[in-house]
Short mmCIF file of C-alpha atoms in Angstrom, two decimals:
data_model
loop_
_atom_site.label_atom_id
_atom_site.label_comp_id
_atom_site.label_asym_id
_atom_site.label_seq_id
_atom_site.Cartn_x
_atom_site.Cartn_y
_atom_site.Cartn_z
CA VAL P 1 57.94 -38.83 -22.51
CA THR P 2 58.89 -39.97 -19.10
CA GLY P 3 59.87 -38.50 -15.65
CA LYS P 4 57.64 -35.93 -14.02
CA LEU P 5 56.66 -32.15 -15.35
CA SER P 6 57.32 -29.73 -13.26
CA SER P 7 54.71 -26.99 -12.46
CA LEU P 8 56.81 -24.90 -14.43
CA THR P 9 57.36 -26.50 -17.77
CA VAL P 10 53.23 -27.10 -17.33
CA PHE P 11 52.83 -23.91 -17.06
CA GLN P 12 55.14 -23.21 -20.16
CA LEU P 13 53.10 -26.10 -22.08
CA PHE P 14 49.98 -24.50 -21.36
CA THR P 15 50.91 -20.97 -22.26
CA ARG P 16 52.01 -22.01 -25.81
CA ILE P 17 49.28 -23.66 -25.99
CA GLN P 18 47.48 -20.29 -25.45
CA ILE P 19 49.83 -18.65 -27.98
CA LEU P 20 48.54 -21.26 -30.48
CA ASN P 21 45.27 -20.45 -29.94
CA LEU P 22 45.79 -16.32 -30.71
CA ALA P 23 46.60 -17.85 -34.35
CA TYR P 24 43.53 -19.77 -34.50
CA VAL P 25 40.58 -17.99 -36.18
CA GLN P 26 37.32 -19.16 -35.01
CA LYS P 27 34.23 -19.72 -36.95
CA TYR P 28 31.54 -19.30 -35.50
CA ILE P 29 27.64 -18.74 -35.76
CA VAL P 30 25.28 -16.54 -33.49
CA LYS P 31 21.89 -18.14 -32.86
CA ASN P 32 20.97 -15.03 -30.49
CA TYR P 33 21.39 -11.63 -31.53
CA PHE P 34 19.94 -9.94 -28.66
CA TYR P 35 22.42 -11.80 -26.58
CA TYR P 36 24.88 -11.23 -28.80
CA TYR P 37 24.67 -7.60 -29.16
CA LEU P 38 23.34 -7.51 -25.76
CA PHE P 39 26.84 -8.31 -24.15
CA ARG P 40 29.03 -7.64 -25.95
CA PHE P 41 27.92 -3.77 -25.44
CA SER P 42 27.41 -4.93 -21.72
CA ALA P 43 31.50 -6.18 -22.65
CA ALA P 44 32.25 -2.45 -24.01
CA LEU P 45 31.60 -0.92 -20.28
CA GLY P 46 34.35 -2.57 -19.32
CA GLN P 47 36.60 -1.20 -21.74
CA GLU P 48 38.39 2.28 -22.36
CA VAL P 49 35.46 3.11 -24.64
CA PHE P 50 33.28 4.08 -21.64
CA TYR P 51 36.02 5.33 -19.63
CA ILE P 52 37.08 8.00 -21.40
CA THR P 53 33.52 8.59 -22.05
CA PHE P 54 30.83 8.34 -18.69
CA LEU P 55 33.73 9.28 -15.37
CA PRO P 56 34.30 13.21 -18.07
CA PHE P 57 31.07 13.55 -18.70
CA THR P 58 29.84 12.61 -14.94
CA HIS P 59 32.65 15.90 -13.52
CA TRP P 60 31.30 18.15 -16.54
CA ASN P 61 27.78 17.27 -16.27
CA ILE P 62 26.49 15.79 -12.48
CA ASP P 63 28.99 15.84 -10.01
CA PRO P 64 32.63 16.75 -10.17
CA PHE P 65 32.93 15.81 -6.48
CA LEU P 66 31.70 12.12 -7.60
CA SER P 67 33.89 12.06 -10.39
CA ARG P 68 36.96 12.43 -8.39
CA ARG P 69 36.13 9.84 -6.00
CA LEU P 70 35.48 7.12 -8.53
CA ILE P 71 38.57 7.71 -10.56
CA VAL P 72 40.49 7.42 -7.91
CA ILE P 73 39.25 3.77 -5.99
CA TRP P 74 38.78 3.11 -9.80
CA VAL P 75 42.31 3.26 -10.25
CA LEU P 76 42.94 1.94 -7.35
CA VAL P 77 41.19 -1.28 -7.09
CA MET P 78 42.06 -1.61 -10.94
CA TYR P 79 46.00 -1.00 -10.36
CA ILE P 80 45.96 -4.09 -7.80
CA GLY P 81 43.59 -6.19 -10.49
CA GLN P 82 45.70 -6.25 -13.00
CA VAL P 83 49.27 -6.65 -10.62
CA ALA P 84 47.36 -9.06 -9.17
CA LYS P 85 46.49 -10.87 -13.11
CA ASP P 86 50.54 -11.09 -13.95
CA ILE P 87 51.45 -12.65 -10.27
CA LEU P 88 49.40 -15.41 -10.73
CA LYS P 89 49.01 -16.30 -14.10
CA TRP P 90 46.26 -17.77 -14.27
CA PRO P 91 45.32 -18.96 -18.44
CA ARG P 92 41.95 -17.88 -19.92
CA PRO P 93 39.73 -20.41 -20.87
CA LEU P 94 41.12 -22.76 -23.28
CA SER P 95 39.69 -22.04 -26.62
CA PRO P 96 37.69 -24.25 -27.61
CA PRO P 97 36.05 -25.45 -26.10
CA VAL P 98 34.89 -22.21 -25.39
CA VAL P 99 34.82 -19.44 -28.14
CA LYS P 100 36.71 -16.08 -28.05
CA LEU P 101 34.63 -13.00 -29.08
CA GLU P 102 37.45 -10.75 -28.08
CA LYS P 103 41.09 -10.96 -29.60
CA ARG P 104 42.94 -7.84 -27.96
CA VAL P 105 43.33 -9.45 -24.97
CA ILE P 106 42.85 -12.28 -25.25
CA ASP P 107 46.80 -13.14 -24.31
CA GLU P 108 46.49 -11.47 -21.20
CA TYR P 109 45.44 -13.86 -17.60
CA GLY P 110 42.28 -14.26 -16.74
CA MET P 111 42.13 -14.19 -12.43
CA PRO P 112 41.10 -12.16 -11.25
CA SER P 113 38.35 -10.34 -14.26
CA THR P 114 39.30 -6.47 -14.58
CA HIS P 115 36.13 -5.95 -16.31
CA ALA P 116 33.86 -7.86 -13.62
CA MET P 117 36.11 -5.84 -11.21
CA ALA P 118 35.63 -2.23 -12.89
CA ALA P 119 31.77 -2.75 -13.09
CA THR P 120 31.54 -3.45 -9.55
CA VAL P 121 34.08 -0.87 -8.31
CA ILE P 122 31.94 2.30 -10.33
CA SER P 123 28.11 1.19 -9.50
CA PHE P 124 28.60 0.71 -5.79
CA THR P 125 31.35 3.57 -5.70
CA LEU P 126 28.57 5.27 -7.05
CA LEU P 127 25.66 4.04 -4.88
CA ILE P 128 27.70 3.69 -1.68
CA SER P 129 28.91 8.22 -2.41
CA THR P 130 25.55 9.43 -3.42
CA MET P 131 22.64 7.60 -1.10
CA ASP P 132 23.06 10.40 1.46
CA ARG P 133 24.08 12.93 -1.01
CA TYR P 134 20.65 13.23 -3.97
CA GLN P 135 17.47 12.15 -2.59
CA TYR P 136 15.97 9.32 -4.56
CA PRO P 137 14.98 5.00 -3.53
CA PHE P 138 17.86 3.32 -2.56
CA ALA P 139 16.48 -0.01 -3.58
CA LEU P 140 15.76 1.58 -7.33
CA GLY P 141 20.01 2.90 -7.02
CA LEU P 142 21.09 -1.01 -5.63
CA LEU P 143 19.10 -2.67 -8.87
CA MET P 144 20.76 -0.34 -10.73
CA ALA P 145 24.49 -1.12 -9.78
CA VAL P 146 23.79 -4.80 -9.37
CA VAL P 147 21.97 -5.28 -13.06
CA PHE P 148 25.18 -2.87 -14.91
CA SER P 149 27.56 -4.64 -12.59
CA THR P 150 26.15 -8.34 -13.87
CA LEU P 151 25.82 -7.34 -16.91
CA VAL P 152 29.41 -6.94 -17.40
CA CYS P 153 30.40 -10.19 -15.23
CA LEU P 154 28.29 -12.15 -17.34
CA SER P 155 29.17 -10.74 -20.26
CA ARG P 156 33.38 -11.88 -19.98
CA LEU P 157 31.42 -15.58 -19.94
CA TYR P 158 29.49 -15.22 -22.97
CA THR P 159 32.39 -13.64 -24.14
CA GLY P 160 34.50 -16.78 -23.16
CA MET P 161 37.46 -14.67 -21.85
CA HIS P 162 37.04 -15.48 -18.30
CA THR P 163 35.55 -18.37 -16.53
CA VAL P 164 33.57 -18.19 -13.33
CA LEU P 165 35.68 -18.73 -10.97
CA ASP P 166 37.63 -14.92 -12.26
CA VAL P 167 34.61 -13.14 -12.23
CA LEU P 168 33.84 -14.32 -8.32
CA GLY P 169 36.69 -13.93 -8.08
CA GLY P 170 36.96 -10.07 -8.82
CA ILE P 171 33.68 -9.41 -7.65
CA LEU P 172 35.80 -10.28 -3.98
CA VAL P 173 38.25 -8.60 -4.62
CA THR P 174 36.93 -5.66 -4.83
CA ALA P 175 34.09 -5.85 -2.50
CA VAL P 176 36.65 -6.25 -0.15
CA LEU P 177 38.65 -3.42 -1.02
CA ILE P 178 35.87 -1.35 -0.52
CA VAL P 179 35.29 -2.56 2.76
CA LEU P 180 38.58 -1.88 3.93
CA THR P 181 39.67 1.40 1.83
CA TYR P 182 36.38 3.04 3.05
CA PRO P 183 36.86 4.73 5.40
CA ALA P 184 39.57 6.70 4.03
CA TRP P 185 37.61 8.01 1.88
CA THR P 186 37.06 11.20 3.25
CA LEU P 187 40.32 11.52 3.17
CA ILE P 188 41.14 10.37 -0.50
CA ASP P 189 38.81 13.05 -1.18
CA ARG P 190 41.09 15.82 0.20
CA LEU P 191 44.11 15.35 -1.46
CA ASP P 192 43.81 18.18 -4.01
CA SER P 193 46.40 19.11 -1.23
CA ALA P 194 47.61 23.19 -2.12
CA SER P 195 51.51 22.05 -1.05
CA PRO P 196 53.88 22.92 -4.34
CA LEU P 197 55.60 18.94 -3.56
CA PHE P 198 51.91 17.34 -3.91
CA PRO P 199 52.13 17.29 -7.86
CA VAL P 200 55.76 15.38 -7.89
CA CYS P 201 54.19 12.61 -5.67
CA VAL P 202 51.15 12.38 -8.36
CA ILE P 203 53.53 11.78 -11.12
CA VAL P 204 56.20 10.03 -9.37
CA VAL P 205 54.45 7.56 -7.86
CA PRO P 206 52.40 5.89 -9.95
CA PHE P 207 55.01 6.75 -12.90
CA PHE P 208 57.38 4.28 -10.73
CA LEU P 209 54.35 1.53 -10.09
CA CYS P 210 53.94 1.49 -14.28
CA TYR P 211 57.93 0.86 -15.00
CA ASN P 212 57.57 -1.48 -12.46
CA TYR P 213 55.09 -3.61 -13.55
CA PRO P 214 55.79 -7.31 -12.90
CA ALA P 215 57.51 -8.80 -16.25
CA SER P 216 55.35 -11.27 -18.06
CA ASP P 217 56.74 -14.22 -19.85
CA CYS P 218 55.45 -13.32 -22.93
CA TYR P 219 54.02 -9.62 -24.09
CA SER P 220 50.18 -8.70 -23.50
CA PRO P 221 48.41 -5.34 -23.06
CA THR P 222 48.40 -5.77 -19.52
CA ARG P 223 51.26 -2.98 -19.05
CA ALA P 224 50.15 -0.73 -21.22
CA ASP P 225 46.56 -0.80 -20.01
CA THR P 226 47.59 -0.06 -16.40
CA THR P 227 49.47 2.90 -17.50
CA THR P 228 46.93 4.03 -19.02
CA ILE P 229 44.67 3.98 -15.76
CA LEU P 230 47.59 4.82 -13.71
CA ALA P 231 48.22 7.70 -15.79
CA ALA P 232 44.58 8.68 -16.33
CA GLY P 233 44.54 8.65 -12.75
CA ALA P 234 47.49 10.98 -12.35
CA GLY P 235 46.06 13.58 -15.00
CA VAL P 236 42.49 14.19 -13.36
CA THR P 237 43.87 14.25 -9.45
CA LEU P 238 46.87 16.61 -10.75
CA GLY P 239 44.18 18.72 -12.94
CA PHE P 240 42.32 19.01 -9.42
CA TRP P 241 45.16 20.30 -8.08
CA VAL P 242 45.57 23.17 -10.35
CA ASN P 243 42.81 24.22 -10.41
CA HIS P 244 42.54 24.75 -6.63
CA PHE P 245 46.40 26.22 -6.22
CA PHE P 246 45.84 28.46 -9.10
CA GLN P 247 41.79 29.08 -8.26
CA LEU P 248 40.76 28.46 -11.78
CA ALA P 249 37.50 26.69 -10.72
CA SER P 250 36.10 26.49 -6.88
CA ALA P 251 36.90 22.71 -5.49
CA PRO P 252 34.00 19.87 -5.30
CA THR P 253 31.75 20.28 -2.66
CA GLU P 254 31.88 17.61 -0.37
CA SER P 255 29.24 17.86 1.03
CA LEU P 256 26.11 19.71 0.29
CA PRO P 257 24.12 21.36 2.32
CA GLY P 258 21.26 18.88 3.34
CA VAL P 259 20.22 16.01 0.80
CA GLN P 260 19.63 16.97 -2.75
CA ASN P 261 16.51 16.27 -5.46
CA ILE P 262 17.84 15.26 -8.38
CA PRO P 263 16.31 17.86 -10.71
CA PRO P 264 14.14 16.77 -13.87
CA LEU P 265 15.73 15.91 -16.92
CA THR P 266 14.14 19.35 -19.46
CA THR P 267 14.98 19.18 -23.28
CA ASP P 268 16.74 22.34 -21.94
CA MET P 269 18.78 20.47 -19.69
CA LEU P 270 20.02 17.52 -22.56
CA VAL P 271 20.66 19.96 -24.66
CA LEU P 272 23.27 21.58 -22.42
CA GLY P 273 24.88 18.12 -21.39
CA LEU P 274 25.17 17.01 -24.97
CA THR P 275 27.02 20.60 -26.13
CA LYS P 276 29.52 19.77 -23.05
CA PHE P 277 30.19 16.34 -23.39
CA THR P 278 30.59 16.92 -27.24
CA VAL P 279 32.75 20.01 -26.54
CA GLY P 280 34.96 18.14 -24.23
CA ILE P 281 35.34 14.69 -25.40
CA VAL P 282 36.31 16.40 -29.17
CA LEU P 283 38.99 18.28 -26.94
CA ILE P 284 40.04 15.30 -24.52
CA LEU P 285 40.82 13.05 -28.20
CA LEU P 286 42.36 15.82 -30.29
CA VAL P 287 44.75 16.16 -27.02
CA ARG P 288 45.39 11.68 -26.92
CA GLN P 289 46.64 12.50 -30.96
CA LEU P 290 48.56 15.35 -30.70
CA VAL P 291 50.13 14.20 -27.31
CA GLN P 292 50.51 10.16 -28.69
CA ASN P 293 52.41 11.46 -32.07
CA LEU P 294 54.49 13.12 -30.28
CA SER P 295 55.50 11.34 -27.42
CA LEU P 296 55.61 8.20 -30.05
CA GLN P 297 58.44 9.87 -32.06
CA VAL P 298 60.37 12.23 -29.12
CA LEU P 299 61.26 7.89 -28.19
CA TYR P 300 61.65 7.01 -31.12
CA SER P 301 64.61 9.57 -31.82
CA TRP P 302 65.67 9.09 -28.39
CA PHE P 303 66.09 5.58 -28.31
CA LYS P 304 66.82 5.45 -31.93
CA VAL P 305 64.19 2.99 -33.40
CA VAL P 306 62.32 2.48 -36.47
CA PRO P 307 59.16 4.94 -36.64
CA ARG P 308 56.23 2.80 -36.48
CA ASN P 309 57.73 -0.23 -35.72
CA LYS P 310 55.36 -1.87 -33.62
CA GLU P 311 57.94 -4.29 -31.50
CA ALA P 312 59.62 -1.14 -30.38
CA ARG P 313 56.42 0.57 -29.17
CA ARG P 314 56.18 -2.52 -26.93
CA ARG P 315 59.66 -1.73 -25.19
CA LEU P 316 59.42 -0.72 -21.55
CA GLU P 317 60.76 2.01 -22.19
CA ILE P 318 59.28 3.29 -25.27
CA GLU P 319 55.16 1.94 -24.39
CA VAL P 320 55.44 3.01 -20.82
CA PRO P 321 56.76 6.40 -21.32
CA TYR P 322 54.63 7.39 -24.13
CA LYS P 323 50.97 5.70 -22.88
CA PHE P 324 51.84 7.73 -19.54
CA VAL P 325 52.66 11.53 -20.49
CA THR P 326 49.23 10.83 -22.94
CA TYR P 327 46.89 9.53 -20.56
CA THR P 328 48.00 11.95 -17.97
CA SER P 329 47.60 15.51 -20.21
CA VAL P 330 43.88 13.56 -21.25
CA GLY P 331 42.99 13.04 -17.27
CA LEU P 332 44.80 16.96 -17.11
CA CYS P 333 42.41 18.05 -20.30
CA ALA P 334 39.78 16.92 -18.69
CA THR P 335 39.82 18.38 -15.41
CA THR P 336 41.40 21.64 -16.02
CA PHE P 337 41.10 23.03 -20.16
CA VAL P 338 37.68 21.64 -20.64
CA PRO P 339 36.26 23.08 -18.00
CA MET P 340 37.83 26.16 -19.11
CA LEU P 341 36.76 25.86 -22.78
CA HIS P 342 33.16 25.40 -21.13
CA ARG P 343 33.42 28.83 -19.48
CA PHE P 344 34.46 30.61 -22.38
CA LEU P 345 31.88 29.07 -24.36
CA GLY P 346 29.30 30.26 -21.77
CA LEU P 347 28.20 26.44 -21.56
CA LEU P 348 28.62 27.18 -17.60
#
């Protein structure tokens, strides 16, 4: 081959190599099961299974004010991270030499690591938001935040999904965003305005951002994941507005009368918390499945495509609406209908 390759040609060649790697099933031997299960578990702390359990649990059992702030800041940071991936288009580590233990996101780009961003923003937003709200040793809270975020970050290296630079980039971007947005956190906390136009903005703006997500050279789940995140945030924010506007629940307490002691964990408290969580998560999963199936059927019929067609499901006009409707419903259910069910069952 003679002549100079353009940067675009080199990038396309590298992308094709990455795509070919998808068909390559790697075999590996686990030599240390402690590290294997530790980092596979830690990696799950940056995935949907964690978000759909930890964030609702915080709302139902700990503090609705904290859950609202966590979700809003998390959505903002994650959107910027997801978009940055598809703008920068830095590939993930080549395999081989690394062994990639995850297949679902293998065809996404790498910079920045959104796992690192999610772990950093959740742990340190929680720390900053609670240190003047609840009484506990700050050093202990800082240690827990560092350990949590470090485990998730190291898991991205262990599973072969990111380079050190990807992880450091994710941490740095999140730190900058926390510093820049911190002065506006109090304003963000008051977004559940009683204005009738507020729900329109909450739905229209995120949907517009999802539908106009940066185009990629080949399909990756990044757009779908971004839609899931923005829709969940829209649903939660809409749920708080519904509670406030229709006076279904008291607004989350922004300021407590002094720094509160963390109550000791008792058996009764544990049983109540687990019961509320179980009831809530069952309802959320039912709503998610029902709305997803219904929205897909409507879209398949509207665009006249064969149901259960994997390629059709990935089309922009189908993927974004069904994901958005599904997870907006999940967020609304978690903040409005689950507490109503808790109250009906005498769990509040």
